[in-house]
């Protein structure tokens, strides 16, 4: 093709047809420019497709992470639903020495000694934040919702994790320093411990505070996160043309 144009150019010059040569040369330049523009357009479209595929994969990762976090919020729902009725029995003075001795009431003897952390992750969300310049406009609303979920709701859950953890740690340290029977080794110490739980108002206060950190704080904030995460999942799944319901939504 190049040799063909070259022969035409030589022929026009040899015949001293300057005007025709200039017209031809202009046309040749236009063809070259058009070819370059087409190549650039094809390359841009190819890069755009790659970028869109990468962004879609990131949003799919975000969707998977939302499922994982929604499932994680089941833990406090299960944990405190099993303990709250026992807490109520203690706070209303409806437990006896026999109840502590028999072990028939689950969790009663170690009611305020344990907790589980709500482990929420945001690796996919962080990855998304590093690619925001490439995110298409149609995803902008869900990005704002995700920002609120991870910067607001998740922060409150983590704060309640720290609150109940600190309460249990402080309570254990106080018990070790002030009560010889705190870690019972003999039957006499065990009886002292149960007497304290049955008769001393300070134990009821501790149970009440534990409920505040657990049921009223950790559980409540986890449920708020869960509700927001489910909403984000549905909106994002719709944008990705995926089912908007997931098994993790039910408990």
Tab-separated table of C-alpha atoms in Angstrom, residues 66 125 139-153 228-229 231-233 235-236:
chain	number	residue	atom	x	y	z
A	66	UNK	CA	-20.874	-7.034	52.672
A	125	UNK	CA	-13.964	-1.056	50.399
A	139	UNK	CA	-21.984	3.991	40.987
A	140	UNK	CA	-21.535	7.307	42.801
A	141	UNK	CA	-24.675	7.027	44.994
A	142	UNK	CA	-23.708	3.576	46.299
A	143	UNK	CA	-20.161	4.784	46.982
A	144	UNK	CA	-21.638	7.463	49.253
A	145	UNK	CA	-23.723	4.836	51.052
A	146	UNK	CA	-20.664	2.636	51.534
A	147	UNK	CA	-18.743	5.613	52.921
A	148	UNK	CA	-21.426	6.073	55.562
A	149	UNK	CA	-21.514	2.348	56.352
A	150	UNK	CA	-17.768	1.995	56.943
A	151	UNK	CA	-16.906	5.417	58.333
A	152	UNK	CA	-19.947	5.795	60.570
A	153	UNK	CA	-21.751	2.526	61.350
A	228	UNK	CA	-27.357	-0.441	56.490
A	229	UNK	CA	-25.181	-3.202	55.006
A	231	UNK	CA	-29.487	-1.869	52.085
A	232	UNK	CA	-26.070	-1.312	50.449
A	233	UNK	CA	-26.006	-4.899	49.236
A	235	UNK	CA	-28.512	-1.342	45.841
A	236	UNK	CA	-25.134	-2.587	44.626
